[in-house]
Short mmCIF file of C-alpha atoms in Angstrom, two decimals:
data_model
loop_
_atom_site.label_atom_id
_atom_site.label_comp_id
_atom_site.label_asym_id
_atom_site.label_seq_id
_atom_site.Cartn_x
_atom_site.Cartn_y
_atom_site.Cartn_z
CA GLU A 800 14.11 -27.02 31.77
CA GLU A 801 12.38 -25.15 34.47
CA ALA A 802 15.46 -23.31 35.85
CA PRO A 803 15.01 -19.51 35.76
CA TRP A 804 16.28 -17.51 32.85
CA LEU A 805 19.49 -15.42 32.90
CA THR A 806 20.43 -13.01 30.12
CA PHE A 807 23.97 -11.51 29.63
CA SER A 808 24.68 -8.47 27.52
CA ASN A 809 28.08 -7.77 26.73
CA SER A 810 30.20 -4.83 26.58
CA LEU A 811 31.31 -2.92 23.46
CA ASN A 812 34.12 -4.25 21.41
CA THR A 813 33.41 -7.86 22.86
CA ASN A 814 30.99 -10.77 22.37
CA PHE A 815 29.24 -13.54 24.15
CA ALA A 816 32.34 -15.32 24.98
CA LEU A 817 33.09 -12.33 27.40
CA TRP A 818 30.73 -14.43 29.95
CA ASP A 819 32.49 -17.81 29.43
CA PRO A 820 33.56 -17.80 33.05
CA GLN A 821 30.22 -16.89 34.62
CA VAL A 822 28.39 -19.41 32.51
CA ALA A 823 30.48 -22.11 34.07
CA VAL A 824 29.74 -21.04 37.54
CA LEU A 825 25.64 -20.34 36.72
CA ALA A 826 24.85 -23.15 34.11
CA ASP A 827 23.76 -25.49 36.58
CA ARG A 828 21.15 -23.27 38.54
CA TYR A 829 19.76 -21.21 35.13
CA ARG A 830 18.75 -21.25 31.62
CA ILE A 831 21.15 -18.90 29.87
CA LEU A 832 20.97 -16.75 27.21
CA ARG A 833 24.11 -15.14 25.58
CA TYR A 834 23.96 -13.33 22.22
CA ASN A 835 26.45 -10.75 20.43
CA THR A 836 24.79 -6.79 20.58
CA ARG A 837 23.84 -6.09 16.96
CA GLY A 838 27.15 -5.20 14.72
CA HIS A 839 29.20 -7.50 17.09
CA ASP A 840 30.93 -10.64 15.82
CA GLY A 841 28.89 -11.65 12.85
CA THR A 842 25.59 -10.11 13.99
CA GLY A 843 24.10 -7.78 11.40
CA ALA A 844 24.35 -4.21 11.59
CA PRO A 845 21.29 -2.65 10.22
CA PRO A 846 21.32 0.97 9.02
CA GLY A 847 21.88 3.71 11.80
CA PRO A 848 21.49 5.68 13.68
CA TRP A 849 20.53 3.42 16.46
CA ASN A 850 19.49 4.32 19.85
CA LEU A 851 19.89 2.37 23.17
CA GLU A 852 16.11 1.50 23.03
CA ASP A 853 16.80 -0.08 19.75
CA LEU A 854 19.48 -2.14 21.41
CA ALA A 855 16.82 -3.11 24.11
CA ALA A 856 14.13 -4.28 21.68
CA ASP A 857 16.45 -6.58 20.31
CA ILE A 858 16.53 -8.25 23.64
CA ILE A 859 12.78 -8.42 23.46
CA GLY A 860 12.90 -9.81 20.13
CA LEU A 861 14.99 -12.68 21.41
CA TRP A 862 12.82 -13.38 24.25
CA ASP A 863 9.65 -13.37 22.41
CA ALA A 864 11.24 -15.67 19.71
CA LEU A 865 12.48 -18.21 22.46
CA GLY A 866 9.30 -18.02 24.35
CA ILE A 867 11.14 -16.46 27.44
CA GLU A 868 8.59 -14.50 29.57
CA ARG A 869 10.73 -13.12 32.24
CA SER A 870 14.36 -13.02 32.63
CA HIS A 871 16.96 -12.24 34.94
CA PHE A 872 19.51 -9.64 33.42
CA VAL A 873 23.31 -8.85 33.51
CA GLY A 874 24.45 -6.07 31.37
CA LEU A 875 28.28 -4.89 31.43
CA SER A 876 29.13 -1.17 29.94
CA ILE A 877 27.05 -0.54 26.93
CA GLY A 878 25.00 -3.80 28.07
CA GLY A 879 24.47 -1.99 31.20
CA MET A 880 22.93 1.13 29.39
CA THR A 881 20.79 -1.36 27.22
CA GLY A 882 19.61 -2.69 30.30
CA GLN A 883 18.32 0.80 31.49
CA ALA A 884 16.63 1.05 28.32
CA LEU A 885 14.85 -2.19 28.86
CA ALA A 886 13.95 -1.64 32.54
CA LEU A 887 12.31 1.51 31.66
CA GLY A 888 10.78 0.22 28.52
CA TRP A 889 9.73 -3.40 29.77
CA PRO A 890 10.15 -3.77 33.50
CA GLU A 891 7.60 -6.65 33.80
CA ARG A 892 9.89 -8.97 31.62
CA ILE A 893 12.74 -8.71 34.09
CA GLU A 894 13.33 -10.69 37.22
CA ALA A 895 16.46 -9.45 39.23
CA TYR A 896 19.10 -6.87 37.35
CA VAL A 897 22.62 -6.71 37.27
CA LEU A 898 24.17 -3.39 36.01
CA ALA A 899 28.24 -3.72 35.69
CA ASP A 900 30.60 -1.15 35.25
CA THR A 901 28.30 0.99 33.36
CA ARG A 902 26.92 4.67 33.43
CA ALA A 903 23.59 6.46 32.75
CA ASP A 904 24.66 9.88 31.20
CA PHE A 905 26.51 11.26 28.50
CA THR A 906 29.07 13.72 30.52
CA GLY A 907 32.31 14.32 31.58
CA GLU A 908 35.35 12.41 30.30
CA PHE A 909 33.18 10.06 28.74
CA ALA A 910 31.54 12.51 26.58
CA ALA A 911 34.98 13.69 25.26
CA THR A 912 36.47 10.33 24.56
CA ILE A 913 33.49 8.56 22.66
CA PRO A 914 33.30 11.00 19.54
CA ALA A 915 37.04 11.24 19.62
CA LEU A 916 37.22 7.33 19.15
CA ILE A 917 34.43 7.23 16.62
CA GLU A 918 36.28 9.63 14.39
CA ARG A 919 39.59 7.46 14.67
CA VAL A 920 37.74 4.01 14.32
CA ALA A 921 36.09 5.53 11.18
CA ALA A 922 39.66 6.90 9.87
CA GLU A 923 42.16 4.14 10.95
CA GLY A 924 39.71 0.98 11.59
CA LEU A 925 39.97 -1.31 14.58
CA ASP A 926 43.64 -0.97 15.15
CA PRO A 927 43.35 1.82 17.75
CA LEU A 928 40.67 -0.24 19.72
CA ILE A 929 43.07 -3.37 19.81
CA GLU A 930 45.98 -1.71 21.08
CA GLY A 931 44.47 1.03 23.34
CA MET A 932 41.13 -0.41 25.03
CA PRO A 933 43.05 -3.26 27.12
CA LEU A 934 45.24 -0.39 28.85
CA ARG A 935 41.67 1.09 30.16
CA TRP A 936 40.06 -2.46 30.76
CA PHE A 937 43.12 -3.53 32.91
CA THR A 938 45.32 -2.24 35.43
CA GLU A 939 49.24 -2.06 34.62
CA GLU A 940 49.43 -4.66 37.57
CA VAL A 941 46.84 -7.11 36.01
CA ARG A 942 48.20 -6.66 32.61
CA THR A 943 51.77 -7.57 33.91
CA ALA A 944 50.47 -10.90 36.28
CA HIS A 945 48.03 -11.87 33.51
CA PRO A 946 49.16 -11.12 29.65
CA GLU A 947 46.59 -13.62 28.74
CA LEU A 948 43.55 -11.33 29.76
CA VAL A 949 45.08 -8.78 27.51
CA ASP A 950 45.16 -11.26 24.53
CA GLN A 951 41.75 -12.41 24.77
CA ALA A 952 40.78 -8.79 25.25
CA ARG A 953 42.50 -7.99 22.00
CA ALA A 954 40.83 -11.26 19.83
CA LEU A 955 37.36 -9.93 21.29
CA ILE A 956 38.13 -6.62 19.80
CA ALA A 957 39.45 -7.67 16.60
CA ALA A 958 36.53 -10.10 15.73
CA ASN A 959 34.22 -7.13 15.74
CA THR A 960 33.51 -4.56 12.78
CA VAL A 961 34.18 -0.67 12.15
CA GLU A 962 30.17 -0.35 11.55
CA GLY A 963 29.04 -2.13 14.58
CA TYR A 964 31.24 -0.21 16.78
CA ILE A 965 30.44 3.21 15.22
CA ALA A 966 26.69 2.67 15.40
CA CYS A 967 26.75 1.53 19.12
CA ALA A 968 29.27 4.02 20.25
CA ASP A 969 26.84 6.67 18.33
CA ALA A 970 24.11 5.41 20.47
CA MET A 971 25.99 5.77 23.56
CA THR A 972 26.25 9.39 22.87
CA ARG A 973 22.30 9.88 23.55
CA LEU A 974 22.56 8.08 26.83
CA ASP A 975 20.35 10.17 29.01
CA PHE A 976 18.63 7.83 32.10
CA MET A 977 20.05 9.53 35.10
CA ASP A 978 16.79 11.44 35.77
CA ARG A 979 14.61 8.20 34.87
CA LEU A 980 16.50 5.74 37.51
CA HIS A 981 13.98 6.46 39.92
CA GLU A 982 11.32 4.93 37.95
CA ILE A 983 13.07 1.23 37.99
CA LYS A 984 11.16 -0.60 40.82
CA LEU A 985 13.33 -3.87 39.93
CA ARG A 986 15.44 -5.83 42.49
CA THR A 987 18.65 -4.29 41.09
CA LEU A 988 22.67 -4.84 41.86
CA LEU A 989 25.11 -2.15 41.02
CA ILE A 990 29.01 -3.59 40.16
CA CYS A 991 31.46 -1.52 39.42
CA GLY A 992 35.64 -1.94 39.77
CA ALA A 993 37.43 0.32 42.05
CA GLN A 994 40.12 1.27 39.44
CA ASP A 995 37.38 0.98 36.20
CA LEU A 996 38.67 4.18 34.08
CA GLY A 997 35.92 3.91 31.40
CA THR A 998 33.21 4.09 34.12
CA PRO A 999 34.23 5.16 37.24
CA PRO A 1000 32.61 4.34 40.34
CA GLU A 1001 31.85 7.58 41.22
CA GLY A 1002 29.13 7.51 38.33
CA MET A 1003 27.67 4.39 39.39
CA ARG A 1004 27.49 5.67 43.27
CA GLU A 1005 25.65 8.44 41.74
CA MET A 1006 23.34 6.02 39.88
#
């Protein structure tokens, strides 16, 4: 009961089950909070448009409801974008701070890809994501050696909703934190996969 809090924020198209391996390692040292980002796997999707600050405010709402004054934070992809909004808006609520495979601006290939995906999901549903996203998340070598990871990823994506995906992806189109990152004075760790296609390490080096 006296252990520090640790909050995990999931990536787009997944849910809190994404963190099962980390929980298995860390649950004996932390009180762990996992939640589904709004619109994901049964979590409500209020009418949009949303901003990343709205997603960060959801975390503050959870912390307030649970009596959590301060927490460590780990965010992956959109969870990391949400974490930047959280750190800029409520830095006094965060202990150590980890951003994984994320970015701080809406530029380049990312800016070209997301609007096209939003349009395709609006027209075709989640099937394009179920088929295509694991090809971006895992290298061919990993897909061949560990097909169960691909199956798990597809199951996570399928559990979500078109409305939740579109509204969260739309929120990412207003991502614009790069010029404000110097304001964040928290103990911070940035992690990125060397072969990440969605959030290449060059962007995180710039962060």
